[in-house]
GROMACS .gro file of N, CA and C in nm:
model
  432
    1MET      N    1   0.080  -0.131   0.021
    1MET     CA    2   0.000  -0.005  -0.007
    1MET      C    3   0.096   0.120  -0.010
    2SER      N    4   0.069   0.234  -0.071
    2SER     CA    5   0.164   0.348  -0.079
    2SER      C    6   0.105   0.447   0.020
    3VAL      N    7   0.175   0.511   0.027
    3VAL     CA    8   0.172   0.625   0.120
    3VAL      C    9   0.030   0.709   0.098
    4ALA      N   10   0.027   0.750  -0.022
    4ALA     CA   11  -0.062   0.837  -0.078
    4ALA      C   12  -0.227   0.764  -0.029
    5ASN      N   13  -0.212   0.630  -0.081
    5ASN     CA   14  -0.329   0.536  -0.043
    5ASN      C   15  -0.372   0.520   0.072
    6ALA      N   16  -0.289   0.483   0.156
    6ALA     CA   17  -0.272   0.493   0.342
    6ALA      C   18  -0.346   0.636   0.376
    7TRP      N   19  -0.274   0.750   0.342
    7TRP     CA   20  -0.339   0.884   0.346
    7TRP      C   21  -0.482   0.885   0.331
    8ALA      N   22  -0.518   0.827   0.211
    8ALA     CA   23  -0.682   0.866   0.144
    8ALA      C   24  -0.764   0.792   0.262
    9GLN      N   25  -0.718   0.660   0.264
    9GLN     CA   26  -0.795   0.595   0.370
    9GLN      C   27  -0.804   0.618   0.506
   10SER      N   28  -0.693   0.672   0.526
   10SER     CA   29  -0.675   0.734   0.695
   10SER      C   30  -0.823   0.838   0.686
   11GLU      N   31  -0.757   0.930   0.583
   11GLU     CA   32  -0.876   1.054   0.569
   11GLU      C   33  -1.007   1.013   0.571
   12GLN      N   34  -1.051   0.910   0.477
   12GLN     CA   35  -1.188   0.861   0.460
   12GLN      C   36  -1.210   0.795   0.600
   13ALA      N   37  -1.145   0.736   0.678
   13ALA     CA   38  -1.210   0.668   0.772
   13ALA      C   39  -1.207   0.815   0.901
   14ILE      N   40  -1.156   0.903   0.902
   14ILE     CA   41  -1.194   1.014   0.994
   14ILE      C   42  -1.318   1.075   0.940
   15LEU      N   43  -1.322   1.108   0.792
   15LEU     CA   44  -1.486   1.179   0.778
   15LEU      C   45  -1.609   1.090   0.778
   16GLU      N   46  -1.555   0.942   0.790
   16GLU     CA   47  -1.677   0.865   0.826
   16GLU      C   48  -1.707   0.837   0.970
   17ASN      N   49  -1.594   0.851   1.055
   17ASN     CA   50  -1.615   0.911   1.196
   17ASN      C   51  -1.691   1.009   1.251
   18ILE      N   52  -1.674   1.139   1.164
   18ILE     CA   53  -1.727   1.229   1.219
   18ILE      C   54  -1.852   1.287   1.135
   19LYS      N   55  -1.908   1.193   1.038
   19LYS     CA   56  -2.032   1.245   0.952
   19LYS      C   57  -2.141   1.272   1.073
   20PRO      N   58  -2.219   1.356   1.037
   20PRO     CA   59  -2.347   1.370   1.104
   20PRO      C   60  -2.439   1.239   1.113
   21VAL      N   61  -2.474   1.224   1.244
   21VAL     CA   62  -2.591   1.085   1.260
   21VAL      C   63  -2.734   1.132   1.216
   22ALA      N   64  -2.747   1.248   1.246
   22ALA     CA   65  -2.887   1.284   1.214
   22ALA      C   66  -2.907   1.434   1.179
   23LYS      N   67  -3.039   1.465   1.144
   23LYS     CA   68  -3.057   1.591   1.073
   23LYS      C   69  -3.177   1.666   1.166
   24LEU      N   70  -3.176   1.779   1.217
   24LEU     CA   71  -3.272   1.847   1.292
   24LEU      C   72  -3.355   1.908   1.196
   25CYS      N   73  -3.485   1.881   1.178
   25CYS     CA   74  -3.559   1.974   1.077
   25CYS      C   75  -3.690   2.016   1.147
   26LEU      N   76  -3.708   2.161   1.119
   26LEU     CA   77  -3.807   2.245   1.240
   26LEU      C   78  -3.918   2.216   1.123
   27VAL      N   79  -4.029   2.253   1.180
   27VAL     CA   80  -4.154   2.273   1.123
   27VAL      C   81  -4.152   2.339   1.004
   28GLY      N   82  -4.187   2.279   0.885
   28GLY     CA   83  -4.169   2.407   0.765
   28GLY      C   84  -4.043   2.364   0.672
   29GLN      N   85  -3.952   2.309   0.740
   29GLN     CA   86  -3.833   2.308   0.681
   29GLN      C   87  -3.794   2.145   0.590
   30ASP      N   88  -3.769   2.199   0.477
   30ASP     CA   89  -3.699   2.046   0.380
   30ASP      C   90  -3.610   1.974   0.465
   31CYS      N   91  -3.668   1.833   0.472
   31CYS     CA   92  -3.573   1.771   0.546
   31CYS      C   93  -3.562   1.658   0.426
   32GLY      N   94  -3.490   1.698   0.335
   32GLY     CA   95  -3.433   1.594   0.213
   32GLY      C   96  -3.563   1.553   0.198
   33ASN      N   97  -3.610   1.395   0.191
   33ASN     CA   98  -3.713   1.325   0.139
   33ASN      C   99  -3.854   1.383   0.170
   34SER      N  100  -3.830   1.473   0.298
   34SER     CA  101  -3.991   1.484   0.320
   34SER      C  102  -3.992   1.613   0.389
   35ARG      N  103  -4.101   1.658   0.436
   35ARG     CA  104  -4.129   1.830   0.469
   35ARG      C  105  -4.148   1.777   0.656
   36ALA      N  106  -4.081   1.876   0.737
   36ALA     CA  107  -4.143   1.834   0.869
   36ALA      C  108  -4.276   1.916   0.878
   37THR      N  109  -4.388   1.852   0.938
   37THR     CA  110  -4.476   1.866   0.973
   37THR      C  111  -4.569   1.902   1.109
   38ALA      N  112  -4.641   1.974   1.131
   38ALA     CA  113  -4.706   2.009   1.296
   38ALA      C  114  -4.719   1.846   1.331
   39SER      N  115  -4.774   1.758   1.246
   39SER     CA  116  -4.833   1.635   1.290
   39SER      C  117  -4.717   1.531   1.318
   40SER      N  118  -4.571   1.544   1.220
   40SER     CA  119  -4.478   1.467   1.271
   40SER      C  120  -4.423   1.531   1.381
   41ALA      N  121  -4.441   1.634   1.409
   41ALA     CA  122  -4.323   1.698   1.529
   41ALA      C  123  -4.427   1.672   1.672
   42SER      N  124  -4.563   1.675   1.663
   42SER     CA  125  -4.615   1.624   1.771
   42SER      C  126  -4.617   1.466   1.824
   43ALA      N  127  -4.589   1.370   1.709
   43ALA     CA  128  -4.570   1.255   1.762
   43ALA      C  129  -4.455   1.246   1.843
   44LEU      N  130  -4.337   1.334   1.815
   44LEU     CA  131  -4.213   1.322   1.880
   44LEU      C  132  -4.235   1.416   2.010
   45ALA      N  133  -4.361   1.476   2.042
   45ALA     CA  134  -4.341   1.584   2.129
   45ALA      C  135  -4.290   1.516   2.304
   46PRO      N  136  -4.244   1.572   2.329
   46PRO     CA  137  -4.210   1.511   2.508
   46PRO      C  138  -4.334   1.514   2.609
   47THR      N  139  -4.350   1.378   2.668
   47THR     CA  140  -4.448   1.372   2.773
   47THR      C  141  -4.416   1.446   2.927
   48PRO      N  142  -4.520   1.520   2.998
   48PRO     CA  143  -4.489   1.591   3.104
   48PRO      C  144  -4.426   1.455   3.195
   49VAL      N  145  -4.332   1.523   3.264
   49VAL     CA  146  -4.246   1.451   3.386
   49VAL      C  147  -4.289   1.526   3.501
   50THR      N  148  -4.354   1.421   3.577
   50THR     CA  149  -4.377   1.498   3.760
   50THR      C  150  -4.254   1.444   3.822
   51ALA      N  151  -4.222   1.522   3.914
   51ALA     CA  152  -4.121   1.482   4.007
   51ALA      C  153  -4.151   1.505   4.131
   52ALA      N  154  -4.118   1.445   4.226
   52ALA     CA  155  -4.119   1.508   4.377
   52ALA      C  156  -4.008   1.577   4.401
   53VAL      N  157  -4.024   1.690   4.481
   53VAL     CA  158  -3.946   1.773   4.539
   53VAL      C  159  -3.919   1.743   4.664
   54VAL      N  160  -3.778   1.700   4.681
   54VAL     CA  161  -3.722   1.672   4.817
   54VAL      C  162  -3.637   1.755   4.852
   55ALA      N  163  -3.664   1.816   4.992
   55ALA     CA  164  -3.577   1.904   5.074
   55ALA      C  165  -3.434   1.864   5.058
   56ILE      N  166  -3.357   1.924   5.057
   56ILE     CA  167  -3.226   1.934   5.064
   56ILE      C  168  -3.151   1.993   5.223
   57ALA      N  169  -3.085   1.903   5.310
   57ALA     CA  170  -3.070   2.007   5.439
   57ALA      C  171  -2.951   2.088   5.407
   58ALA      N  172  -2.940   2.176   5.453
   58ALA     CA  173  -2.843   2.298   5.439
   58ALA      C  174  -2.700   2.239   5.450
   59PRO      N  175  -2.594   2.254   5.383
   59PRO     CA  176  -2.457   2.208   5.414
   59PRO      C  177  -2.379   2.244   5.532
   60VAL      N  178  -2.327   2.179   5.593
   60VAL     CA  179  -2.249   2.196   5.710
   60VAL      C  180  -2.120   2.244   5.670
   61VAL      N  181  -2.073   2.387   5.678
   61VAL     CA  182  -1.952   2.437   5.628
   61VAL      C  183  -1.871   2.476   5.750
   62ALA      N  184  -1.743   2.379   5.729
   62ALA     CA  185  -1.648   2.413   5.866
   62ALA      C  186  -1.574   2.530   5.835
   63THR      N  187  -1.525   2.629   5.933
   63THR     CA  188  -1.384   2.703   5.868
   63THR      C  189  -1.269   2.621   5.882
   64ALA      N  190  -1.191   2.684   5.797
   64ALA     CA  191  -1.052   2.638   5.773
   64ALA      C  192  -0.971   2.621   5.927
   65ALA      N  193  -0.998   2.712   6.009
   65ALA     CA  194  -0.920   2.719   6.145
   65ALA      C  195  -0.957   2.603   6.217
   66ALA      N  196  -1.089   2.558   6.189
   66ALA     CA  197  -1.139   2.451   6.269
   66ALA      C  198  -1.118   2.321   6.224
   67ALA      N  199  -1.063   2.330   6.100
   67ALA     CA  200  -1.034   2.195   6.027
   67ALA      C  201  -0.908   2.164   6.034
   68PHE      N  202  -0.821   2.274   6.047
   68PHE     CA  203  -0.678   2.274   6.098
   68PHE      C  204  -0.633   2.201   6.209
   69ASP      N  205  -0.568   2.076   6.199
   69ASP     CA  206  -0.524   2.007   6.307
   69ASP      C  207  -0.374   2.033   6.324
   70ALA      N  208  -0.306   2.093   6.428
   70ALA     CA  209  -0.195   2.123   6.444
   70ALA      C  210  -0.074   2.004   6.482
   71ALA      N  211  -0.151   1.930   6.558
   71ALA     CA  212  -0.091   1.800   6.609
   71ALA      C  213  -0.070   1.703   6.514
   72ALA      N  214  -0.165   1.703   6.428
   72ALA     CA  215  -0.153   1.600   6.304
   72ALA      C  216  -0.048   1.653   6.179
   73VAL      N  217  -0.047   1.797   6.183
   73VAL     CA  218   0.047   1.847   6.084
   73VAL      C  219   0.182   1.825   6.144
   74TYR      N  220   0.188   1.857   6.280
   74TYR     CA  221   0.320   1.861   6.319
   74TYR      C  222   0.366   1.704   6.313
   75GLN      N  223   0.297   1.618   6.346
   75GLN     CA  224   0.351   1.465   6.327
   75GLN      C  225   0.397   1.452   6.171
   76GLN      N  226   0.322   1.511   6.092
   76GLN     CA  227   0.360   1.489   5.924
   76GLN      C  228   0.481   1.590   5.877
   77SER      N  229   0.484   1.683   5.940
   77SER     CA  230   0.572   1.784   5.886
   77SER      C  231   0.707   1.833   5.961
   78CYS      N  232   0.668   1.808   6.082
   78CYS     CA  233   0.783   1.861   6.211
   78CYS      C  234   0.823   1.792   6.301
   79PHE      N  235   0.772   1.646   6.293
   79PHE     CA  236   0.836   1.560   6.397
   79PHE      C  237   0.978   1.510   6.358
   80ALA      N  238   1.009   1.488   6.250
   80ALA     CA  239   1.122   1.462   6.195
   80ALA      C  240   1.239   1.526   6.272
   81CYS      N  241   1.232   1.629   6.296
   81CYS     CA  242   1.333   1.701   6.340
   81CYS      C  243   1.323   1.768   6.471
   82HIS      N  244   1.172   1.801   6.531
   82HIS     CA  245   1.106   1.852   6.640
   82HIS      C  246   1.130   1.720   6.761
   83GLY      N  247   1.084   1.603   6.671
   83GLY     CA  248   1.067   1.499   6.767
   83GLY      C  249   1.173   1.444   6.811
   84THR      N  250   1.292   1.461   6.745
   84THR     CA  251   1.401   1.377   6.766
   84THR      C  252   1.537   1.512   6.815
   85GLY      N  253   1.498   1.629   6.795
   85GLY     CA  254   1.606   1.710   6.787
   85GLY      C  255   1.737   1.741   6.703
   86ALA      N  256   1.698   1.676   6.563
   86ALA     CA  257   1.794   1.674   6.472
   86ALA      C  258   1.838   1.808   6.452
   87ALA      N  259   1.966   1.844   6.410
   87ALA     CA  260   2.004   1.943   6.358
   87ALA      C  261   1.997   2.082   6.484
   88GLY      N  262   1.973   2.023   6.600
   88GLY     CA  263   1.945   2.138   6.704
   88GLY      C  264   1.816   2.182   6.724
   89ALA      N  265   1.744   2.115   6.645
   89ALA     CA  266   1.619   2.172   6.671
   89ALA      C  267   1.527   2.152   6.797
   90PRO      N  268   1.457   2.248   6.855
   90PRO     CA  269   1.379   2.232   7.009
   90PRO      C  270   1.288   2.110   6.984
   91LYS      N  271   1.295   1.991   7.082
   91LYS     CA  272   1.215   1.918   7.101
   91LYS      C  273   1.099   1.921   7.157
   92LEU      N  274   0.988   1.864   7.113
   92LEU     CA  275   0.843   1.878   7.167
   92LEU      C  276   0.861   1.819   7.289
   93GLY      N  277   0.807   1.889   7.380
   93GLY     CA  278   0.807   1.872   7.540
   93GLY      C  279   0.944   1.939   7.620
   94ASP      N  280   1.037   1.987   7.548
   94ASP     CA  281   1.137   2.023   7.622
   94ASP      C  282   1.125   2.180   7.660
   95ALA      N  283   1.078   2.194   7.795
   95ALA     CA  284   1.067   2.334   7.796
   95ALA      C  285   1.190   2.425   7.816
   96ASP      N  286   1.291   2.362   7.850
   96ASP     CA  287   1.408   2.455   7.857
   96ASP      C  288   1.457   2.504   7.696
   97ALA      N  289   1.431   2.416   7.584
   97ALA     CA  290   1.482   2.435   7.486
   97ALA      C  291   1.393   2.567   7.427
   98TRP      N  292   1.240   2.532   7.454
   98TRP     CA  293   1.159   2.630   7.414
   98TRP      C  294   1.188   2.779   7.470
   99SER      N  295   1.220   2.778   7.607
   99SER     CA  296   1.196   2.895   7.686
   99SER      C  297   1.283   2.975   7.619
  100ALA      N  298   1.400   2.948   7.551
  100ALA     CA  299   1.514   3.076   7.501
  100ALA      C  300   1.426   3.117   7.404
  101ARG      N  301   1.352   3.046   7.321
  101ARG     CA  302   1.319   3.086   7.199
  101ARG      C  303   1.149   3.175   7.204
  102THR      N  304   1.105   3.129   7.323
  102THR     CA  305   0.986   3.234   7.357
  102THR      C  306   1.013   3.364   7.397
  103GLU      N  307   1.113   3.357   7.492
  103GLU     CA  308   1.141   3.497   7.549
  103GLU      C  309   1.178   3.589   7.458
  104LYS      N  310   1.201   3.545   7.333
  104LYS     CA  311   1.235   3.651   7.210
  104LYS      C  312   1.089   3.720   7.155
  105GLY      N  313   0.985   3.593   7.179
  105GLY     CA  314   0.860   3.652   7.132
  105GLY      C  315   0.823   3.565   7.010
  106MET      N  316   0.702   3.554   6.979
  106MET     CA  317   0.603   3.499   6.892
  106MET      C  318   0.672   3.524   6.744
  107GLU      N  319   0.669   3.679   6.726
  107GLU     CA  320   0.741   3.742   6.639
  107GLU      C  321   0.840   3.693   6.588
  108ALA      N  322   0.918   3.686   6.640
  108ALA     CA  323   1.101   3.652   6.605
  108ALA      C  324   1.061   3.513   6.570
  109MET      N  325   0.993   3.419   6.689
  109MET     CA  326   0.997   3.274   6.618
  109MET      C  327   0.931   3.259   6.479
  110MET      N  328   0.820   3.310   6.450
  110MET     CA  329   0.767   3.326   6.342
  110MET      C  330   0.839   3.367   6.214
  111ALA      N  331   0.916   3.448   6.238
  111ALA     CA  332   1.031   3.493   6.143
  111ALA      C  333   1.108   3.407   6.095
  112ASN      N  334   1.156   3.324   6.214
  112ASN     CA  335   1.256   3.212   6.182
  112ASN      C  336   1.151   3.090   6.112
  113VAL      N  337   1.043   3.071   6.179
  113VAL     CA  338   0.959   2.935   6.084
  113VAL      C  339   0.926   2.998   5.943
  114ILE      N  340   0.891   3.112   5.898
  114ILE     CA  341   0.860   3.159   5.786
  114ILE      C  342   0.967   3.145   5.680
  115ASN      N  343   1.089   3.213   5.748
  115ASN     CA  344   1.200   3.242   5.643
  115ASN      C  345   1.300   3.108   5.683
  116GLY      N  346   1.299   3.043   5.771
  116GLY     CA  347   1.364   2.936   5.791
  116GLY      C  348   1.502   2.974   5.881
  117LEU      N  349   1.568   2.880   5.927
  117LEU     CA  350   1.669   2.913   6.020
  117LEU      C  351   1.772   2.799   6.028
  118ASN      N  352   1.925   2.830   6.033
  118ASN     CA  353   2.008   2.718   5.988
  118ASN      C  354   1.955   2.588   5.904
  119ALA      N  355   1.958   2.480   5.979
  119ALA     CA  356   1.909   2.366   5.910
  119ALA      C  357   1.751   2.343   5.829
  120MET      N  358   1.681   2.433   5.916
  120MET     CA  359   1.536   2.428   5.885
  120MET      C  360   1.492   2.516   5.766
  121PRO      N  361   1.412   2.433   5.681
  121PRO     CA  362   1.377   2.497   5.549
  121PRO      C  363   1.277   2.623   5.592
  122ALA      N  364   1.277   2.712   5.515
  122ALA     CA  365   1.142   2.805   5.508
  122ALA      C  366   1.016   2.734   5.526
  123LYS      N  367   0.938   2.769   5.613
  123LYS     CA  368   0.794   2.685   5.670
  123LYS      C  369   0.815   2.547   5.689
  124GLY      N  370   0.944   2.528   5.750
  124GLY     CA  371   0.979   2.383   5.797
  124GLY      C  372   0.958   2.294   5.694
  125MET      N  373   0.870   2.221   5.698
  125MET     CA  374   0.829   2.111   5.605
  125MET      C  375   0.698   2.101   5.547
  126CYS      N  376   0.622   2.178   5.595
  126CYS     CA  377   0.501   2.228   5.575
  126CYS      C  378   0.453   2.382   5.484
  127PHE      N  379   0.509   2.343   5.340
  127PHE     CA  380   0.520   2.409   5.209
  127PHE      C  381   0.362   2.470   5.185
  128ASN      N  382   0.272   2.407   5.226
  128ASN     CA  383   0.131   2.455   5.187
  128ASN      C  384   0.067   2.505   5.324
  129CYS      N  385   0.143   2.531   5.433
  129CYS     CA  386   0.065   2.600   5.555
  129CYS      C  387   0.064   2.738   5.557
  130SER      N  388  -0.048   2.795   5.578
  130SER     CA  389  -0.025   2.952   5.605
  130SER      C  390   0.043   2.991   5.710
  131ASP      N  391   0.044   3.133   5.721
  131ASP     CA  392   0.153   3.186   5.855
  131ASP      C  393   0.053   3.154   5.958
  132GLU      N  394  -0.095   3.165   5.964
  132GLU     CA  395  -0.170   3.121   6.051
  132GLU      C  396  -0.129   2.980   6.100
  133ASP      N  397  -0.138   2.880   6.016
  133ASP     CA  398  -0.103   2.750   6.052
  133ASP      C  399   0.010   2.755   6.100
  134LEU      N  400   0.119   2.787   6.043
  134LEU     CA  401   0.231   2.790   6.102
  134LEU      C  402   0.226   2.822   6.266
  135GLN      N  403   0.178   2.922   6.289
  135GLN     CA  404   0.168   2.973   6.430
  135GLN      C  405   0.107   2.868   6.528
  136ASN      N  406   0.002   2.833   6.435
  136ASN     CA  407  -0.075   2.723   6.563
  136ASN      C  408  -0.018   2.597   6.576
  137ILE      N  409   0.070   2.595   6.478
  137ILE     CA  410   0.183   2.465   6.484
  137ILE      C  411   0.286   2.497   6.625
  138VAL      N  412   0.326   2.627   6.593
  138VAL     CA  413   0.430   2.654   6.715
  138VAL      C  414   0.358   2.659   6.825
  139GLU      N  415   0.251   2.742   6.815
  139GLU     CA  416   0.151   2.708   6.982
  139GLU      C  417   0.175   2.562   7.024
  140TYR      N  418   0.105   2.515   6.945
  140TYR     CA  419   0.126   2.346   6.984
  140TYR      C  420   0.246   2.308   7.025
  141MET      N  421   0.351   2.327   6.968
  141MET     CA  422   0.474   2.268   7.035
  141MET      C  423   0.540   2.326   7.139
  142VAL      N  424   0.497   2.455   7.163
  142VAL     CA  425   0.561   2.532   7.300
  142VAL      C  426   0.442   2.505   7.438
  143SER      N  427   0.348   2.440   7.382
  143SER     CA  428   0.232   2.392   7.493
  143SER      C  429   0.263   2.281   7.533
  144GLN      N  430   0.356   2.208   7.471
  144GLN     CA  431   0.354   2.064   7.509
  144GLN      C  432   0.456   2.050   7.619
   0.00000   0.00000   0.00000
């Protein structure tokens, strides 16, 4: 089979696949072999459908703050370092290690969390956390 012949068959197959499967004729229009009439249209008229109306309960919307679980995010994103003390990270529950940081204030701690410090990357390992989420995690770690 030549390339030209294969191309022609391929093009014919495409045209066959996309050809119209039906034709819509409105009342009074020529429809090829016949003319659409009101009687032919009424034969195809839809029958009315009755449906029961069901009340839908109002959706319950939880706020993002209520849905945020600082402890769970800590386990997922922070535990590797803050659970083990890796690279000098203050460990969860180590009041002495955290007191030196809390004395500087939340604003200073948040600057370190957001921008990173030493081995800790910016935002720790929670790259999709908002600043508010990060502060909730810091407050969780300090309170333990």
